[in-house]
Short mmCIF file of C-alpha atoms in Angstrom, two decimals:
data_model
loop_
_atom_site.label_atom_id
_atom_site.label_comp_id
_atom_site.label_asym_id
_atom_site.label_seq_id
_atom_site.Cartn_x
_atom_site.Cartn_y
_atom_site.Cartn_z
CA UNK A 1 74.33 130.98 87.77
CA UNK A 2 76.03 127.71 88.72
CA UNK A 3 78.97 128.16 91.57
CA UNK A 4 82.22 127.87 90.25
CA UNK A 5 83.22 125.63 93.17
CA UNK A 6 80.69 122.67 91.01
CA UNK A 7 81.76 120.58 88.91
CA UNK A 8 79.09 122.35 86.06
CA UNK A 9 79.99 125.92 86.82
CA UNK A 10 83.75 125.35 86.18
CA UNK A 11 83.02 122.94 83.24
CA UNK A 12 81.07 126.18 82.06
CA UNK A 13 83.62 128.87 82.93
CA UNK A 14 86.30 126.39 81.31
CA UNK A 15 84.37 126.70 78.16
CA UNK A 16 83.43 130.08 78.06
CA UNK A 17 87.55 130.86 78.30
CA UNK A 18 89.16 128.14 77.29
CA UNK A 19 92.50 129.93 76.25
CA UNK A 20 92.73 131.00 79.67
CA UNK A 21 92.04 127.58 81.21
CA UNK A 22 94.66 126.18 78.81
CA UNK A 23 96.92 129.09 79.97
CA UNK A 24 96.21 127.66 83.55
CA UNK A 25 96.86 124.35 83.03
CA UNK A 26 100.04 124.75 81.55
CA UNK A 27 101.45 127.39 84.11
CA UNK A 28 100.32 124.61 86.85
CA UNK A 29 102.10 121.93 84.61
CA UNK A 30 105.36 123.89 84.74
CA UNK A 31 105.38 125.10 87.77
CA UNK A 32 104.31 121.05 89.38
CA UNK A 33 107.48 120.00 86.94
CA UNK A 34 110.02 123.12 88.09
CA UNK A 35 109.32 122.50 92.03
CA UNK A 36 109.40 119.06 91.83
CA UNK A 37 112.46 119.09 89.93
CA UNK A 38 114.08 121.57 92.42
CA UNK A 39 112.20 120.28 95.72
CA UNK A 40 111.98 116.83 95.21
CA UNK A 41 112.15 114.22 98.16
CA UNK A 42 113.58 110.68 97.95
CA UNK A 43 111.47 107.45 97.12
CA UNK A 44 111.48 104.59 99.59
CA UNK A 45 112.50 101.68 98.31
CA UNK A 46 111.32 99.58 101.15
CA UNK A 47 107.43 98.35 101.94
CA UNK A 48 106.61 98.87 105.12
CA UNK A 49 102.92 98.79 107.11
CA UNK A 50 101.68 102.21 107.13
CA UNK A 51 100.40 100.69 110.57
CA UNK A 52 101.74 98.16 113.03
CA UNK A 53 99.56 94.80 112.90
CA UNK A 54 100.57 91.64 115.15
CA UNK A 55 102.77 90.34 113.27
CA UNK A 56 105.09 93.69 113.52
CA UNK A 57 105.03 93.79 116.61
CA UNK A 58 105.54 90.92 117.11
CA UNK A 59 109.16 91.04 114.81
CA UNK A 60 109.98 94.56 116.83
CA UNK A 61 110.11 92.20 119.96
CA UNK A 62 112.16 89.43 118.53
CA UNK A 63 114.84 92.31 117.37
CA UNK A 64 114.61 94.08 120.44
CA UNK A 65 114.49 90.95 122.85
CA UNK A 66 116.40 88.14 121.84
CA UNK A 67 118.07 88.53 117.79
CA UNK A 68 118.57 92.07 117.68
CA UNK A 69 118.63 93.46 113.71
CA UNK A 70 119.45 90.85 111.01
CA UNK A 71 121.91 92.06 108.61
CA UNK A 72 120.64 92.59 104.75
CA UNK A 73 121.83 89.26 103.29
CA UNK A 74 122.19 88.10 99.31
CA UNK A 75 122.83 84.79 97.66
CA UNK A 76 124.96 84.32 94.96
CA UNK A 77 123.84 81.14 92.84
CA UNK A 78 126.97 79.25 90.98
CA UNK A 79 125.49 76.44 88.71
CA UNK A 80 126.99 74.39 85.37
CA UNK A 81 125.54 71.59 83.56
CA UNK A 82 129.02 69.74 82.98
CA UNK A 83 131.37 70.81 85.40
CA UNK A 84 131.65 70.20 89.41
CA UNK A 85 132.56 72.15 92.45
CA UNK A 86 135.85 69.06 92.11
CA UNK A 87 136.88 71.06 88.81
CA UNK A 88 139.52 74.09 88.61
CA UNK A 89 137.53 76.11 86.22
CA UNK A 90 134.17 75.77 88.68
CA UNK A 91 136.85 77.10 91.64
CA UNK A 92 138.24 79.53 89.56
CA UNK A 93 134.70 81.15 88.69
CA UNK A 94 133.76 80.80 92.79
CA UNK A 95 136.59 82.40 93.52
CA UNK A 96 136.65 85.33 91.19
CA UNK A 97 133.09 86.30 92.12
CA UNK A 98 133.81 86.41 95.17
CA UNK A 99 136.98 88.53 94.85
CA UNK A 100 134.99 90.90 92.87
CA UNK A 101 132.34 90.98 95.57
CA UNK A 102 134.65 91.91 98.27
CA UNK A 103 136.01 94.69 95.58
CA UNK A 104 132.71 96.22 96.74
CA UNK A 105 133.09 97.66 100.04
CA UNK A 106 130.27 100.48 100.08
CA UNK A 107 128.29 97.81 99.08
CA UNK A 108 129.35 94.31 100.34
CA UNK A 109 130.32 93.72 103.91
CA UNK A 110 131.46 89.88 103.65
CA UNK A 111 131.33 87.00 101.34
CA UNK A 112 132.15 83.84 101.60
CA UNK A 113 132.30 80.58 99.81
CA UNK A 114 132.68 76.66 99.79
CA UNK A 115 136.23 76.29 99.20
CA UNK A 116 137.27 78.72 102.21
CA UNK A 117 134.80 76.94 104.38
CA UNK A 118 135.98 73.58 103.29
CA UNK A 119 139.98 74.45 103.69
CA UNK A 120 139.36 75.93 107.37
CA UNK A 121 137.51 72.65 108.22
CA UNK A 122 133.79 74.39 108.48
CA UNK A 123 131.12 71.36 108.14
CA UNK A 124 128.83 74.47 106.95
CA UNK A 125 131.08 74.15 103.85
CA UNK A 126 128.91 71.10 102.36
CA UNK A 127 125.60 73.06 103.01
CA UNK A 128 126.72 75.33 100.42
CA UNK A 129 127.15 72.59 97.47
CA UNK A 130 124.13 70.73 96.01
CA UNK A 131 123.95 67.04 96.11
CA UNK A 132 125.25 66.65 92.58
CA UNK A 133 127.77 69.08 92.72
CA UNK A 134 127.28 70.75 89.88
CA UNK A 135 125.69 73.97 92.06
CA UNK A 136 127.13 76.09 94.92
CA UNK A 137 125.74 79.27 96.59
CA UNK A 138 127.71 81.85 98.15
CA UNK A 139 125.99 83.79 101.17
CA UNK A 140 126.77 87.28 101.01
CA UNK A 141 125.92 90.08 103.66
CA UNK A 142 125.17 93.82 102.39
CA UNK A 143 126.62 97.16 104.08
CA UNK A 144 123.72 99.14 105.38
CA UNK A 145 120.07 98.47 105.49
CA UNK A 146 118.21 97.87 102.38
CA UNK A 147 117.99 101.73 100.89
CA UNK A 148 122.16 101.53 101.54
CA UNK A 149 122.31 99.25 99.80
CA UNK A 150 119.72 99.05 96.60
CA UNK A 151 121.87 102.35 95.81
CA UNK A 152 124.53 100.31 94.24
CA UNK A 153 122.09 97.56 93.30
CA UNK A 154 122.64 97.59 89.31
CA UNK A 155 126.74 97.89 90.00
CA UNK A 156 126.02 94.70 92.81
CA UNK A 157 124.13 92.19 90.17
CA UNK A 158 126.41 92.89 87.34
CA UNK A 159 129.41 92.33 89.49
CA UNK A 160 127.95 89.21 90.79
CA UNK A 161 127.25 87.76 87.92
CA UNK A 162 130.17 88.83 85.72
CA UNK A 163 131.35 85.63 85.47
CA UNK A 164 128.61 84.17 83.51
CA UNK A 165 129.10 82.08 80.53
CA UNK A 166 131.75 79.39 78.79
CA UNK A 167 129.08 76.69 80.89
CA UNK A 168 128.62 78.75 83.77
CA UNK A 169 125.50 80.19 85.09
CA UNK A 170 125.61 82.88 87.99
CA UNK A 171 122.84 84.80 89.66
CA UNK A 172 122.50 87.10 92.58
CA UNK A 173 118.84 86.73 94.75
CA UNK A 174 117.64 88.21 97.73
CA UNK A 175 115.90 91.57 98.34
CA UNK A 176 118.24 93.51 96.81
CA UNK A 177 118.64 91.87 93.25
CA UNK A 178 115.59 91.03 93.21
CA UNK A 179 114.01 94.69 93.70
CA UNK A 180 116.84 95.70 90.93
CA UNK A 181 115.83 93.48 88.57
CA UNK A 182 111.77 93.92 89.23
CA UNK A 183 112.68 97.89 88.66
CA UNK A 184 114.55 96.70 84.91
CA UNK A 185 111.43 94.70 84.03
CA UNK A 186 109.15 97.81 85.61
CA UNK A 187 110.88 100.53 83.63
CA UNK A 188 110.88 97.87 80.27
CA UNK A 189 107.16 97.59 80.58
CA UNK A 190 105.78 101.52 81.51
CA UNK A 191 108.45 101.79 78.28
CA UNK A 192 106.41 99.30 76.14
CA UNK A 193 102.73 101.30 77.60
CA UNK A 194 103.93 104.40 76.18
CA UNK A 195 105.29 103.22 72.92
CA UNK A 196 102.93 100.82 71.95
CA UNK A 197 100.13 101.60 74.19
CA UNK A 198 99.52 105.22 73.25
CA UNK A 199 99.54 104.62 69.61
CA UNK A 200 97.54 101.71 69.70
CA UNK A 201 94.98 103.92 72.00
CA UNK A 202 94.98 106.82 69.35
CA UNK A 203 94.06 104.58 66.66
CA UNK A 204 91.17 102.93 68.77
CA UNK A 205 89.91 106.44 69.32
CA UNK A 206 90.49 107.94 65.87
CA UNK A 207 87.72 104.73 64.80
CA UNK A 208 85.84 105.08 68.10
CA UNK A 209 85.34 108.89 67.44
CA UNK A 210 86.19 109.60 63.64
CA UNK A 211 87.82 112.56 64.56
CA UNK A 212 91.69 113.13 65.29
CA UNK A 213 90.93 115.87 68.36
CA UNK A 214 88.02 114.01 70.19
CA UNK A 215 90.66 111.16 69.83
CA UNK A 216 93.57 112.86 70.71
CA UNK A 217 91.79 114.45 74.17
CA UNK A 218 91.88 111.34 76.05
CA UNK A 219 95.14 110.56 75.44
CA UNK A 220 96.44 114.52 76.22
CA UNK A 221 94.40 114.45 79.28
CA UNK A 222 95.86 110.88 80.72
CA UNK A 223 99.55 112.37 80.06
CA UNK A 224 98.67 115.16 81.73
CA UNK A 225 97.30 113.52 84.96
CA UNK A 226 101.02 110.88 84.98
CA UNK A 227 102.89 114.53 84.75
CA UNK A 228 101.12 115.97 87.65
CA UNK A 229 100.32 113.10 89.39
CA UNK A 230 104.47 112.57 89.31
CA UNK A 231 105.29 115.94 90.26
CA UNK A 232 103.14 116.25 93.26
CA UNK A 233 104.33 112.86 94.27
CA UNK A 234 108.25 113.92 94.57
CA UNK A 235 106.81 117.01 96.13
CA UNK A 236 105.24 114.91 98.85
CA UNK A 237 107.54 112.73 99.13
CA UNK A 238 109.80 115.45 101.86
CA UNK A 239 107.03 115.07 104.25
CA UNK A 240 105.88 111.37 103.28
CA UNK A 241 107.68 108.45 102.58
CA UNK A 242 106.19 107.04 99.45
CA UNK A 243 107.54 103.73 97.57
CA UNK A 244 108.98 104.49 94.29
CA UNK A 245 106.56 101.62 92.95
CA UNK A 246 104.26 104.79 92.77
CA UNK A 247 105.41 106.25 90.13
CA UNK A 248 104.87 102.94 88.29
CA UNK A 249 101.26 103.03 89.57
CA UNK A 250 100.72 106.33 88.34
CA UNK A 251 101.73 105.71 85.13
CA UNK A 252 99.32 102.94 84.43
CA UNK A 253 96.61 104.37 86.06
CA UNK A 254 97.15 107.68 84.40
CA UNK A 255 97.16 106.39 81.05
CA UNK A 256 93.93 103.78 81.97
CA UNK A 257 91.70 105.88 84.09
CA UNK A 258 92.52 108.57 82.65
CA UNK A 259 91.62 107.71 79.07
CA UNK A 260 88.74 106.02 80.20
CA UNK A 261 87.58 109.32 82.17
CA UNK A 262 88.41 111.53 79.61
CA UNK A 263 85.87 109.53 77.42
CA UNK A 264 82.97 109.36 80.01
CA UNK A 265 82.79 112.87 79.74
CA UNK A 266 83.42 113.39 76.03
CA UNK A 267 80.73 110.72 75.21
CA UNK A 268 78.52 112.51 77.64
CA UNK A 269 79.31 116.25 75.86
CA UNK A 270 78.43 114.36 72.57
CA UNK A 271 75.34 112.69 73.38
CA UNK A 272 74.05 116.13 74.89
CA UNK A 273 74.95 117.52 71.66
CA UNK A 274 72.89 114.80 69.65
CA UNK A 275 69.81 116.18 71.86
CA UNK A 276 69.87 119.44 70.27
CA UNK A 277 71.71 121.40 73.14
CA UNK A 278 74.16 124.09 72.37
CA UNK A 279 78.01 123.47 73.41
CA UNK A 280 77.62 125.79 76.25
CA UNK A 281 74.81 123.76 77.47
CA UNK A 282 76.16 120.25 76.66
CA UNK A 283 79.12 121.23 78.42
CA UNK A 284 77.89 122.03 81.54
CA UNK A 285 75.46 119.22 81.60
CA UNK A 286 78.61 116.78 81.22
CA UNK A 287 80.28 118.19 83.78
CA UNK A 288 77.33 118.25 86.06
CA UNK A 289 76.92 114.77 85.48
CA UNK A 290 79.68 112.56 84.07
CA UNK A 291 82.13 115.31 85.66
CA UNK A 292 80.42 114.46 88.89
CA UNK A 293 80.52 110.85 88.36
CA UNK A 294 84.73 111.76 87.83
CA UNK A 295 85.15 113.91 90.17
CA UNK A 296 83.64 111.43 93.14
CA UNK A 297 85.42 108.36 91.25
CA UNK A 298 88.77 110.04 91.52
CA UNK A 299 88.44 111.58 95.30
CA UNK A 300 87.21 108.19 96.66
CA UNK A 301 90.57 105.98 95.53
#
């Protein structure tokens, strides 16, 4: 008798019970989703080196040395296609961004822009208006470091660029927007993978197969991994600090891999079936093999 501890001998014990392996799977499904929902730790929303290469050490010295910590700074772009930085509406729209800004104080530390430059007598003033004057940028410096701050990132963007329209085109870049916006476009497309995606993948399989449950196992099996996967991430995320891209990465990789896995070893179960072996036997032949082959894939990562 195979060991359960291989990859055949549980692929066998699996099958010989399979309500009870269902019943296990779900209880470790619920109880992954319960304790991370209760214990969950924080995702980073900085990328740091999980070591320290030359070139961090060699920014640790500047900051400790000679510039000390640079504050978390954001630009504010102000551009129209008819009107000038010489026009009151263009001053008004300057100026009521950056009254709105400074409305933000958990957020926003200081802003500043070209007509307060240019009425204290600041030569910086004409760095901040392009050479045609239809374009001005206002430099604005964030409260916090950059997790401080990407907490009111949505609330930040759409306040700095509230003024947008009748000519006027406003946006907010730098770190913070920028990881705001990437997060939108992140959330838009995982969206897209499971609405589109997972039907189109069913219907693939339903041909590939000709069955509805072969088809459907893939597809059960990826979700499954991108629920787990998820849960043990927020779980390890009080010990670890882990980037909340992860959770992005898990969900493509769960629904890829994990289709693609799931069919290795279905394929594998089928063809042993096509050779005259029993489903006891052609199940723990595909788990000795392509469950193997899985198993190894999946560890080495």
């Amino acid at each position: 008798m195979r060991s359960l501890l291989s990859t055949a001998g549980l692929a066998r014990a699996s099958a010989r019970r399979p309500w009870r392996t269902l019943g296990v799977w779900l209880a470790i499904i619920v109880v992954a989703v319960v304790a991370s929902g209760a214990f969950s730790g924080s995702l980073s929303d900085e990328a740091e080196f999980t070591n320290k290469p030359e070139s961090v050490q060699a920014d640790e010295l500047l900051e400790e040395r000679m510039r000390g910590e640079d504050p978390l700074t954001e630009t504010v772009v102000i551009t129209s296609t008819s009107a000038t930085v010489d026009d009151p509406a263009f001053k008004q729209v300057v100026e009521q961004t950056t009254t709105n800004l400074r409305g933000m104080p958990n957020a926003v530390a200081s802003a500043v822009n070209y007509y307060e430059l240019e009425a204290a007598g600041d030569p910086a003033a004409a760095s901040l208006v392009s050479e045609d004057r239809r374009t001005t940028i206002m430099p604005v410096t964030m409260v916090g470091n950059f997790d401080d701050a990407a907490e009111y990132g949505e609330t930040y963007v759409a306040t700095a660029e509230r003024q947008r329209g009748n000519g006027f085109e406003v946006y907010a870049v730098g770190d913070v927007s920028g990881f705001e916006v990437y997060g939108k476009i992140a959330e838009e497309d995982t969206s897209k993978d499971l609405k589109i995606g997972l039907p189109a993948a069913f219907i693939i399989l339903v041909v590939v197969f000709g069955a509805l449950v072969a088809a459907g196992l893939p597809i059960l099996l990826g979700v499954v991994s991108i629920v787990l996967a998820s849960s043990l991430t927020l779980l390890i995320a009080n010990v670890v600090d882990i980037s909340t891209n992860a959770t992005i990465m898990i969900t493509m990789i769960g629904l890829a891999v994990g289709i693609d896995y799931a069919l290795f070893l279905i394929e594998r179960y089928r063809e042993e079936r096509r050779h005259g072996k029993s489903k006891q036997d052609a199940i723990e032949i595909a788990g000795a093999t392509a469950g193997k082959a899985v198993f190894f894939s999946g560890g080495t990562v």
